[in-house]
Amino acid sequence: MYMLYSLRLAVQSVWREKWINLLSILTIAAGLFMITLTFFSVYNIDLATKKLPEKFSMTLYLNDRVSEQDRGNIIAVLKKNSMVEHVKFISKDRAMEELRGVLKNADYVLEGIDENPLPASIELRLKHESVSISGVKKLAADIGKIKGIDEVEYGEQFLNSMHSIRTGAQTISMLMVVLMSTGIIFVCYSTVKIMFYRRKEEIETFKLLGATKGFIRAPFVIEGGMLGAGGGVVGMFGAIAFYYAFFYKLVLTMPILKVIVFPSEIFIALPFTGLLLGICGAVVALGRIRFS
Amino acid sequence: MIHFENVSKFYDHQTALRNITFSVEKGDMAFITGPSGAGKSTLLKIIYLSEKPDEGSITIADWELGKIKESSIPFLRRNIGVVFQDFRLLDNRNVFDNVAMALRIRGIGEYEVKERVMEILKTVNLRHKTDGFPKTLSGGEQQRVVIARAIVGEPTILLADEPTGNLDSDTAAGITRMFKDINAKGTTVIIATHNRESFRNTGRKVFRLDNGNLVGEEIG
Ligand SMILES: Nc1ncnc2c1ncn2[C@@H]1O[C@H](COP(=O)(O)OP(=O)(O)O)[C@@H](O)[C@H]1O
Ligand SMILES: [Mg+2]
């Protein structure tokens, strides 16, 4: 096989055009670093919005005509639900008491009301560690269908905006990753294209001597891969530097940032991502090779 | 070994070859001659698949060129050594690497490459120029590097386009002798030349081209 020789040609070419190649590697590194930062941000937004707030609860307002037995059944069903952590019944009287407690000295506004207008309700605390936003919505919809329950109230708007932030961040990050990846492929594409044109004469001679397409392509594909992987390694060191600056400097001065995490597996993924994108760029740059 | 049947090649406003039919047998040494512009180079280019004929059919060994798959072209070319008129040496590589290229493209390992290249450089008397770069060599030396590169892969056919074109007569005679030696070892050799001295009294077949037509076949 000629792979060993192709590797030699690729190394020679990288060295001969070291300035162009260095520039490409730095550009690729910057792109990969941006991808890392994007990933870092989204990962944290994702973590922060994945779980429900700790004191998240749901209030179910009961119809006044619900019998005591039906109420008992409803509570029993709710207690069996796997999302529910705690069920608490609040009677009409208790609700009134609580309202008086809130109003304190202003309870004169209640004077003259004979019948208690407040409905009885059930307060649900959900298992915030395991229940997702969409889980809550589904639960609320299901509960709303139970006979005897008039209304389900939970921080719907709050949950919706949490959901929007989440999907927004995901969309932006996807765009960013696609954009940056395309950019990296393009950098490798252009660099390999330049190398290819500089060696056009030589390649013509190779063809006439009987070189296969594989022999002609291999050094360029290897070179593209080397540029990508090189950019990945530089980007990785950038990410590691960022990591230490963030967690060992910034977090010390602002402990509130302690909740932020960084999955360090991404470091090792960078050179491989670069390698893959570099090879893609090179393959696109070479296109079809013809002998006649 | 090589057979042309009614082959024509047209360039935009120029007929380079018209209805050429001829054969060269295995182990032969033959000359193609004629004035400048007669079509000699075009004929050789068609044999090594650098140009496609517009009409006619060509058979080389057992390959019919019109039916050959694109992916087979490299392997056919490895059977044909070419001494290009413009040399096509790689200026940024030394003599050794230029010759070695013909073997490296075949995927031959470096150890064998070194042995075979050194051997062939001895044959063409360039052992002392192994590390020299093409630009530092004389015309005759460059010509010998190209010949070495053409034969190092042991092709069955050797084509040479004006191999004595710019050389003094002594050097030219040396090159011609070299081709005879190569032919004596069994390689089919075809030489395109406008110089009568090359084939005078050789007793070899000479095909004469003029303005794209095959106008004569004689013995030199
Ligand atoms: N690439 C080309 N484009 C156009 N005309 C060409 C081309 N190559 C050769 N020709 C023409 O074809 C004719 C034969 O050329 P060539 O085979 O090089 O002749 P010779 O080698 O006998 O001097 C000439 O008239 C030449 O101008
Ligand atoms: Mg010519």
Coordinates of C-alpha atoms and ligand atoms in Angstrom, one line a residue:
Chain A
M1 CA 0.0 0.0 0.0
Y2 CA 1.0 3.6 -0.6
M3 CA -0.5 5.0 2.7
L4 CA 2.9 5.5 4.3
Y5 CA 4.1 7.5 1.3
S6 CA 0.8 9.5 1.2
L7 CA 1.3 10.3 4.9
R8 CA 4.9 11.5 4.1
L9 CA 3.5 13.7 1.2
A10 CA 0.9 15.2 3.5
V11 CA 3.4 16.0 6.2
Q12 CA 5.7 17.5 3.6
S13 CA 2.9 19.6 2.3
V14 CA 1.8 20.8 5.7
W15 CA 5.4 21.8 6.5
R16 CA 6.0 23.5 3.1
E17 CA 2.9 25.7 3.4
K18 CA 3.2 26.1 7.2
W19 CA 1.8 29.7 7.3
I20 CA -1.3 29.0 5.4
N21 CA -1.8 25.8 7.4
L22 CA -1.2 27.5 10.7
L23 CA -3.8 30.1 9.9
S24 CA -6.3 27.4 9.0
I25 CA -5.6 25.5 12.2
L26 CA -6.1 28.7 14.3
T27 CA -9.4 29.4 12.4
I28 CA -10.6 25.9 12.9
A29 CA -9.6 26.1 16.6
A30 CA -11.6 29.3 17.1
G31 CA -14.6 27.7 15.5
L32 CA -14.4 24.6 17.6
F33 CA -13.9 26.8 20.7
M34 CA -17.1 28.6 19.9
I35 CA -18.9 25.3 19.5
T36 CA -17.6 24.4 22.9
L37 CA -18.8 27.6 24.5
T38 CA -22.2 27.2 22.9
F39 CA -22.4 23.6 24.2
F40 CA -21.3 24.8 27.6
S41 CA -24.1 27.5 27.7
V42 CA -26.8 25.2 26.4
Y43 CA -25.8 22.4 28.7
N44 CA -26.3 24.7 31.7
I45 CA -29.5 26.2 30.5
D46 CA -30.8 22.7 29.9
L47 CA -29.9 21.6 33.4
A48 CA -31.5 24.7 34.9
T49 CA -34.7 24.3 33.0
K50 CA -35.0 20.5 33.0
K51 CA -36.4 20.1 36.5
L52 CA -39.3 21.8 38.2
P53 CA -38.7 24.4 40.8
E54 CA -38.4 22.8 44.3
K55 CA -41.7 24.1 45.7
F56 CA -43.7 23.5 42.6
S57 CA -47.3 22.7 43.4
M58 CA -50.6 22.3 41.6
T59 CA -54.0 23.4 43.0
L60 CA -57.2 21.6 42.0
Y61 CA -60.5 23.4 42.8
L62 CA -63.3 21.1 43.7
N63 CA -66.9 21.5 42.6
D64 CA -69.2 22.3 45.6
R65 CA -71.4 19.4 44.8
V66 CA -68.8 16.8 45.1
S67 CA -69.7 14.3 47.8
E68 CA -67.4 13.4 50.6
Q69 CA -67.0 9.9 49.2
D70 CA -66.1 11.1 45.7
R71 CA -63.6 13.5 47.2
G72 CA -62.0 10.5 49.0
N73 CA -61.8 8.6 45.8
I74 CA -60.2 11.5 44.0
I75 CA -57.6 11.9 46.7
A76 CA -56.9 8.2 46.7
V77 CA -56.3 8.2 42.9
L78 CA -54.1 11.2 43.1
K79 CA -52.0 9.6 45.8
K80 CA -51.4 6.6 43.6
N81 CA -50.0 8.8 40.8
S82 CA -46.3 8.3 40.4
M83 CA -45.6 12.0 39.8
V84 CA -47.3 13.1 43.0
E85 CA -45.3 13.5 46.1
H86 CA -47.8 14.9 48.5
V87 CA -51.6 15.5 48.5
K88 CA -53.2 18.0 50.8
F89 CA -56.9 18.7 51.1
I90 CA -58.1 22.3 51.9
S91 CA -61.7 22.5 52.9
K92 CA -64.0 25.5 52.2
D93 CA -63.7 26.6 55.8
R94 CA -60.0 26.2 55.9
A95 CA -59.7 28.3 52.7
M96 CA -61.8 31.0 54.4
E97 CA -59.6 30.9 57.5
E98 CA -56.5 31.3 55.4
L99 CA -58.1 34.2 53.5
R100 CA -58.9 35.9 56.8
G101 CA -55.4 35.3 57.9
V102 CA -54.1 37.1 54.8
L103 CA -56.5 40.0 55.1
K104 CA -55.9 40.5 58.8
N105 CA -57.4 43.8 59.8
A106 CA -58.9 44.3 56.5
D107 CA -61.3 41.4 56.9
Y108 CA -64.3 43.8 57.0
V109 CA -64.4 43.3 53.2
L110 CA -65.8 39.9 54.0
E111 CA -68.6 41.3 56.2
G112 CA -72.1 40.7 54.8
I113 CA -71.2 37.6 52.9
D114 CA -73.3 34.8 54.2
E115 CA -72.2 31.9 52.2
N116 CA -68.6 30.9 51.9
P117 CA -67.8 31.6 48.2
L118 CA -64.4 29.9 48.3
P119 CA -64.2 26.4 46.8
A120 CA -62.5 23.5 48.5
S121 CA -59.3 22.5 46.9
I122 CA -56.6 19.9 46.8
E123 CA -52.9 20.9 46.7
L124 CA -50.5 18.6 45.0
R125 CA -46.7 18.7 45.4
L126 CA -45.0 17.0 42.5
K127 CA -41.7 15.1 42.6
H128 CA -39.7 17.9 41.2
E129 CA -36.6 15.8 40.7
S130 CA -38.2 13.5 38.1
V131 CA -41.2 15.3 36.6
S132 CA -40.6 17.2 33.3
I133 CA -42.4 20.3 32.1
S134 CA -44.4 18.3 29.5
G135 CA -45.2 15.8 32.2
V136 CA -46.8 18.5 34.3
K137 CA -48.9 19.7 31.4
K138 CA -50.1 16.3 30.7
L139 CA -50.9 15.7 34.3
A140 CA -52.9 18.9 34.5
A141 CA -54.9 18.0 31.4
D142 CA -55.6 14.5 32.8
I143 CA -56.7 15.8 36.2
G144 CA -58.9 18.4 34.6
K145 CA -60.9 15.6 33.1
I146 CA -61.7 14.1 36.4
K147 CA -65.4 14.6 37.3
G148 CA -65.8 17.0 40.3
I149 CA -62.7 19.0 39.5
D150 CA -63.6 22.4 38.2
E151 CA -60.2 23.9 37.6
V152 CA -56.5 23.1 37.7
E153 CA -54.1 25.8 38.5
Y154 CA -50.4 25.7 38.3
G155 CA -47.7 28.1 37.2
E156 CA -48.5 27.5 33.5
Q157 CA -47.1 30.8 32.3
F158 CA -43.9 30.3 34.2
L159 CA -43.6 26.8 32.9
N160 CA -44.2 28.0 29.4
S161 CA -41.5 30.6 29.5
M162 CA -39.1 28.1 31.0
H163 CA -39.9 25.8 28.1
S164 CA -39.4 28.7 25.6
I165 CA -36.0 29.5 27.0
R166 CA -35.1 25.9 26.7
T167 CA -36.1 25.4 23.1
G168 CA -34.8 28.8 22.2
A169 CA -31.4 27.9 23.6
Q170 CA -31.5 24.6 21.8
T171 CA -32.4 26.1 18.5
I172 CA -29.7 28.8 18.7
S173 CA -27.1 26.3 19.7
M174 CA -28.1 24.0 16.8
L175 CA -27.8 26.9 14.4
M176 CA -24.5 27.9 15.9
V177 CA -23.1 24.4 15.6
V178 CA -24.2 24.0 12.0
L179 CA -22.8 27.4 11.1
M180 CA -19.5 26.8 12.8
S181 CA -19.2 23.3 11.4
T182 CA -19.9 24.6 7.9
G183 CA -17.3 27.3 8.5
I184 CA -14.7 24.7 9.5
I185 CA -15.4 22.5 6.6
F186 CA -15.1 25.5 4.3
V187 CA -11.7 26.5 5.8
C188 CA -10.4 22.9 5.2
Y189 CA -12.0 22.9 1.7
S190 CA -10.3 26.2 0.7
T191 CA -6.9 25.2 2.1
V192 CA -6.9 21.8 0.4
K193 CA -8.1 23.4 -2.8
I194 CA -5.2 25.8 -2.7
M195 CA -2.8 23.0 -2.1
F196 CA -4.3 21.0 -4.9
Y197 CA -3.9 23.8 -7.4
R198 CA -0.3 24.5 -6.3
R199 CA 0.4 20.9 -7.1
K200 CA -1.7 20.5 -10.2
E201 CA 1.4 20.0 -12.5
E202 CA 2.8 17.3 -10.3
I203 CA -0.6 15.6 -10.1
E204 CA -0.9 15.5 -13.9
T205 CA 2.5 13.7 -13.9
F206 CA 1.4 11.3 -11.2
K207 CA -1.7 10.4 -13.4
L208 CA 0.5 9.8 -16.4
L209 CA 2.8 7.6 -14.5
G210 CA -0.2 5.4 -13.5
A211 CA -1.3 6.7 -10.1
T212 CA -4.8 5.7 -9.0
K213 CA -7.4 8.2 -7.7
G214 CA -6.7 6.9 -4.3
F215 CA -3.1 7.7 -4.5
I216 CA -3.8 11.2 -5.7
R217 CA -6.5 11.9 -3.1
A218 CA -4.9 10.3 0.0
P219 CA -2.3 13.0 0.8
F220 CA -4.9 15.7 0.6
V221 CA -7.5 13.9 2.7
I222 CA -4.8 13.2 5.2
E223 CA -3.8 16.9 5.1
G224 CA -7.4 18.0 5.6
G225 CA -7.7 15.6 8.5
M226 CA -4.4 16.9 10.0
L227 CA -5.6 20.5 9.8
G228 CA -9.0 19.6 11.4
A229 CA -7.4 17.5 14.1
G230 CA -4.7 20.2 14.7
G231 CA -7.4 22.8 15.1
G232 CA -9.2 20.4 17.4
V233 CA -6.2 20.1 19.6
V234 CA -5.6 23.8 19.8
G235 CA -9.3 24.4 20.4
M236 CA -9.1 21.7 23.2
F237 CA -6.3 23.6 24.9
G238 CA -8.4 26.8 24.6
A239 CA -11.3 25.0 26.2
I240 CA -9.2 23.7 29.0
A241 CA -7.8 27.1 29.7
F242 CA -11.4 28.5 29.7
Y243 CA -12.4 25.7 32.1
Y244 CA -9.7 26.6 34.6
A245 CA -10.2 30.3 34.3
F246 CA -13.9 29.8 34.9
F247 CA -13.9 27.3 37.7
Y248 CA -10.8 28.2 39.5
K249 CA -10.8 32.0 39.2
L250 CA -14.3 33.3 38.5
V251 CA -16.2 30.8 40.7
L252 CA -13.9 31.7 43.7
T253 CA -14.9 35.4 43.4
M254 CA -18.5 34.7 42.6
P255 CA -19.6 31.5 44.5
I256 CA -23.1 31.9 43.1
L257 CA -21.7 30.5 39.8
K258 CA -21.0 27.2 41.6
V259 CA -24.2 25.7 40.2
I260 CA -22.7 25.9 36.7
V261 CA -21.1 22.6 35.5
F262 CA -19.0 21.7 32.5
P263 CA -18.9 18.2 31.1
S264 CA -15.2 17.7 30.5
E265 CA -15.8 14.8 28.1
I266 CA -16.1 17.5 25.4
F267 CA -12.4 18.1 25.6
I268 CA -11.6 14.7 24.1
A269 CA -14.3 15.0 21.5
L270 CA -12.8 18.2 19.9
P271 CA -9.8 16.7 18.1
F272 CA -12.1 14.0 16.6
T273 CA -14.7 16.5 15.6
G274 CA -12.0 18.5 13.9
L275 CA -10.6 15.4 12.2
L276 CA -14.0 14.5 10.8
L277 CA -14.8 18.0 9.6
G278 CA -11.3 18.3 8.0
I279 CA -11.7 15.1 6.1
C280 CA -15.1 16.3 4.9
G281 CA -13.7 19.6 3.6
A282 CA -10.8 17.8 1.8
V283 CA -13.1 15.3 0.2
V284 CA -15.4 18.0 -1.1
A285 CA -12.4 20.0 -2.3
L286 CA -11.1 17.2 -4.4
G287 CA -14.4 16.4 -6.1
R288 CA -14.2 14.1 -9.0
I289 CA -10.8 13.2 -10.4
R290 CA -10.6 12.2 -14.0
F291 CA -7.8 10.6 -16.0
S292 CA -8.8 11.7 -19.5
Chain B
M1 CA 1.0 -5.4 -29.4
I2 CA -0.2 -2.1 -30.6
H3 CA -2.8 -1.8 -33.4
F4 CA -4.5 1.3 -34.8
E5 CA -7.5 0.9 -37.0
N6 CA -8.7 4.0 -38.9
V7 CA -7.9 6.3 -36.1
S8 CA -8.6 10.1 -36.5
K9 CA -8.1 12.9 -34.1
F10 CA -9.4 16.4 -34.7
Y11 CA -8.7 19.6 -32.8
D12 CA -11.0 22.6 -33.2
H13 CA -9.7 23.7 -36.6
Q14 CA -7.0 21.2 -37.1
T15 CA -6.9 17.5 -38.1
A16 CA -4.0 16.0 -36.1
L17 CA -4.5 12.5 -37.4
R18 CA -6.6 11.2 -40.2
N19 CA -7.5 7.5 -40.8
I20 CA -4.4 6.0 -39.4
T21 CA -4.0 2.2 -39.5
F22 CA -0.8 0.6 -38.4
S23 CA 0.6 -2.1 -36.1
V24 CA 3.7 -2.6 -34.0
E25 CA 4.5 -6.1 -32.9
K26 CA 5.6 -7.3 -29.5
G27 CA 9.3 -6.8 -29.0
D28 CA 9.6 -4.4 -32.0
M29 CA 11.4 -1.1 -32.1
A30 CA 9.7 1.3 -34.4
F31 CA 10.0 5.0 -35.3
I32 CA 7.4 7.6 -36.1
T33 CA 8.8 10.4 -38.2
G34 CA 7.6 13.4 -40.1
P35 CA 7.9 17.2 -40.0
S36 CA 6.9 19.3 -37.1
G37 CA 3.1 19.4 -36.7
A38 CA 2.7 16.1 -38.6
G39 CA 0.9 14.4 -35.6
K40 CA 3.7 12.3 -34.0
S41 CA 3.1 13.5 -30.5
T42 CA -0.7 13.2 -30.8
L43 CA -0.2 9.6 -31.9
L44 CA 1.8 8.8 -28.8
K45 CA -0.6 10.7 -26.5
I46 CA -3.4 8.5 -27.8
I47 CA -1.4 5.4 -26.9
Y48 CA -0.8 6.5 -23.3
L49 CA -4.4 7.7 -23.0
S50 CA -3.6 11.4 -22.6
E51 CA -5.8 12.1 -25.7
K52 CA -8.9 10.3 -26.9
P53 CA -9.3 9.6 -30.6
D54 CA -12.4 10.9 -32.3
E55 CA -12.7 8.0 -34.6
G56 CA -11.3 4.5 -35.0
S57 CA -10.2 1.8 -32.5
I58 CA -7.0 1.0 -30.8
T59 CA -5.8 -2.2 -29.2
I60 CA -2.9 -2.3 -26.8
A61 CA -1.8 -5.8 -25.7
D62 CA -5.3 -7.2 -24.9
W63 CA -6.9 -3.9 -24.0
E64 CA -9.3 -2.2 -26.4
L65 CA -9.0 1.4 -25.4
G66 CA -12.5 2.5 -26.4
K67 CA -14.0 0.0 -23.9
I68 CA -11.6 0.5 -21.1
K69 CA -13.0 1.5 -17.7
E70 CA -11.9 4.8 -16.2
S71 CA -10.6 2.9 -13.1
S72 CA -8.4 0.6 -15.3
I73 CA -6.5 3.5 -16.9
P74 CA -3.8 3.7 -14.2
F75 CA -3.1 0.0 -14.5
L76 CA -2.8 0.2 -18.3
R77 CA -0.5 3.2 -18.0
R78 CA 1.8 1.3 -15.7
N79 CA 2.5 -1.0 -18.6
I80 CA 3.5 1.9 -20.7
G81 CA 6.7 3.9 -19.9
V82 CA 6.8 7.4 -21.5
V83 CA 9.7 9.6 -22.2
F84 CA 7.8 12.9 -22.5
Q85 CA 9.0 15.6 -24.9
D86 CA 8.9 18.2 -22.1
F87 CA 10.3 15.7 -19.6
R88 CA 7.7 16.4 -16.9
L89 CA 10.4 16.1 -14.1
L90 CA 9.4 17.4 -10.7
D91 CA 11.7 20.4 -10.0
N92 CA 11.2 20.3 -6.3
R93 CA 12.4 16.7 -6.1
N94 CA 15.8 15.2 -6.6
V95 CA 16.8 12.6 -9.2
F96 CA 16.2 9.7 -6.9
D97 CA 12.7 10.9 -5.9
N98 CA 11.7 11.6 -9.5
V99 CA 12.6 8.1 -10.6
A100 CA 11.2 6.6 -7.4
M101 CA 7.8 8.2 -8.1
A102 CA 7.0 5.6 -10.8
L103 CA 7.4 2.9 -8.2
R104 CA 5.8 4.7 -5.3
I105 CA 2.5 5.3 -7.2
R106 CA 2.4 1.5 -7.5
G107 CA 2.5 1.1 -3.7
I108 CA 5.9 -0.5 -3.7
G109 CA 7.7 -0.4 -0.3
E110 CA 10.6 2.0 0.3
Y111 CA 13.2 -0.8 0.6
E112 CA 12.5 -2.2 -2.8
V113 CA 12.1 1.3 -4.2
K114 CA 15.6 2.2 -3.1
E115 CA 17.1 -1.0 -4.6
R116 CA 15.4 -0.7 -7.9
V117 CA 16.0 3.0 -8.4
M118 CA 19.7 2.7 -7.6
E119 CA 20.0 -0.2 -10.0
I120 CA 18.3 1.8 -12.8
L121 CA 20.3 4.9 -12.1
K122 CA 23.4 2.8 -12.6
T123 CA 22.0 1.6 -15.9
V124 CA 21.6 5.1 -17.2
N125 CA 24.9 6.3 -15.7
L126 CA 23.5 8.7 -13.2
R127 CA 24.5 7.1 -9.9
H128 CA 26.6 10.2 -9.1
K129 CA 23.6 12.5 -9.6
T130 CA 21.2 10.7 -7.3
D131 CA 20.8 13.8 -5.0
G132 CA 20.9 16.4 -7.8
F133 CA 17.8 18.4 -8.7
P134 CA 16.6 18.5 -12.3
K135 CA 17.4 22.2 -12.8
T136 CA 21.1 21.5 -12.0
L137 CA 21.4 18.7 -14.7
S138 CA 22.4 19.0 -18.4
G139 CA 19.9 18.2 -21.1
G140 CA 21.3 14.8 -21.7
E141 CA 21.3 14.0 -18.0
Q142 CA 17.7 15.1 -17.6
Q143 CA 16.8 13.0 -20.6
R144 CA 18.4 10.0 -18.9
V145 CA 16.4 10.7 -15.6
V146 CA 13.2 10.6 -17.6
I147 CA 14.3 7.4 -19.3
A148 CA 15.1 5.8 -15.9
R149 CA 11.7 6.8 -14.6
A150 CA 10.0 5.4 -17.7
I151 CA 11.7 2.0 -17.4
V152 CA 12.1 1.5 -13.7
G153 CA 8.6 0.0 -13.5
E154 CA 9.5 -2.6 -16.2
P155 CA 6.8 -1.6 -18.7
T156 CA 6.1 -3.8 -21.7
I157 CA 5.9 -0.7 -23.9
L158 CA 8.3 2.3 -24.0
L159 CA 7.2 5.5 -25.8
A160 CA 9.7 8.3 -26.4
D161 CA 8.7 11.7 -27.9
E162 CA 11.7 13.4 -29.6
P163 CA 14.2 11.9 -27.1
T164 CA 17.2 13.3 -29.0
G165 CA 15.6 16.6 -29.9
N166 CA 17.9 19.1 -28.2
L167 CA 21.0 17.0 -27.8
D168 CA 24.3 17.1 -29.5
S169 CA 25.0 14.2 -31.8
D170 CA 27.3 12.2 -29.5
T171 CA 24.8 12.4 -26.6
A172 CA 22.0 11.6 -29.0
A173 CA 23.8 8.5 -30.2
G174 CA 24.3 7.4 -26.5
I175 CA 20.5 7.8 -25.9
T176 CA 19.6 5.9 -29.0
R177 CA 22.0 3.1 -27.9
M178 CA 20.2 3.0 -24.6
F179 CA 16.8 2.5 -26.3
K180 CA 18.3 -0.4 -28.3
D181 CA 19.5 -2.1 -25.1
I182 CA 16.0 -1.6 -23.6
N183 CA 14.4 -3.1 -26.7
A184 CA 16.9 -6.0 -26.7
K185 CA 15.6 -7.0 -23.2
G186 CA 12.1 -7.5 -24.7
T187 CA 10.4 -4.1 -24.3
T188 CA 8.4 -2.8 -27.3
V189 CA 9.8 0.6 -28.1
I190 CA 8.2 3.4 -30.2
I191 CA 10.2 6.6 -30.8
A192 CA 8.8 9.7 -32.4
T193 CA 11.4 11.8 -34.0
H194 CA 11.8 14.3 -36.9
N195 CA 15.5 13.5 -37.0
R196 CA 16.5 11.1 -39.8
E197 CA 19.8 10.3 -38.1
S198 CA 18.0 8.5 -35.3
F199 CA 16.8 5.7 -37.5
R200 CA 19.2 5.7 -40.4
N201 CA 20.7 2.2 -40.9
T202 CA 18.9 0.7 -37.9
G203 CA 16.9 -1.8 -40.0
R204 CA 13.8 -0.9 -38.0
K205 CA 10.3 0.0 -39.2
V206 CA 9.7 3.7 -39.8
F207 CA 6.2 5.2 -40.1
R208 CA 6.1 8.5 -41.9
L209 CA 3.4 11.0 -41.1
D210 CA 2.6 14.2 -42.9
N211 CA -0.1 16.6 -42.0
G212 CA -1.9 13.9 -40.0
N213 CA -1.8 11.3 -42.8
L214 CA 0.3 8.1 -42.7
V215 CA 2.2 8.6 -46.0
G216 CA 4.8 5.8 -45.9
E217 CA 6.2 2.8 -44.1
E218 CA 9.8 2.0 -44.7
I219 CA 12.8 0.3 -43.2
G220 CA 15.4 2.6 -41.7
Ligands
LIG1 N1 -4.1 20.6 -27.7 C1 -4.1 20.9 -29.0 N2 -5.0 21.8 -29.4 C2 -5.1 22.2 -30.7 N3 -4.3 21.7 -31.7 C3 -3.4 20.9 -31.3 C4 -3.2 20.4 -30.0 N4 -2.2 19.5 -30.0 C5 -1.7 19.4 -31.2 N5 -2.4 20.2 -32.1 C6 -2.2 20.3 -33.5 O1 -2.2 19.1 -34.1 C7 -1.2 18.9 -35.0 C8 -0.3 17.8 -34.7 O2 0.5 18.1 -33.5 P1 1.6 17.2 -33.0 O3 1.0 15.8 -32.8 O4 2.1 17.8 -31.7 O5 2.7 17.2 -34.1 P2 4.2 16.7 -34.0 O6 4.4 16.1 -32.7 O7 4.3 15.8 -35.2 O8 5.0 18.0 -34.2 C9 -0.5 20.3 -35.1 O9 -1.0 21.0 -36.2 C10 -0.9 20.9 -33.8 O10 -0.9 22.3 -33.9
MG2 MG 5.8 16.6 -31.1

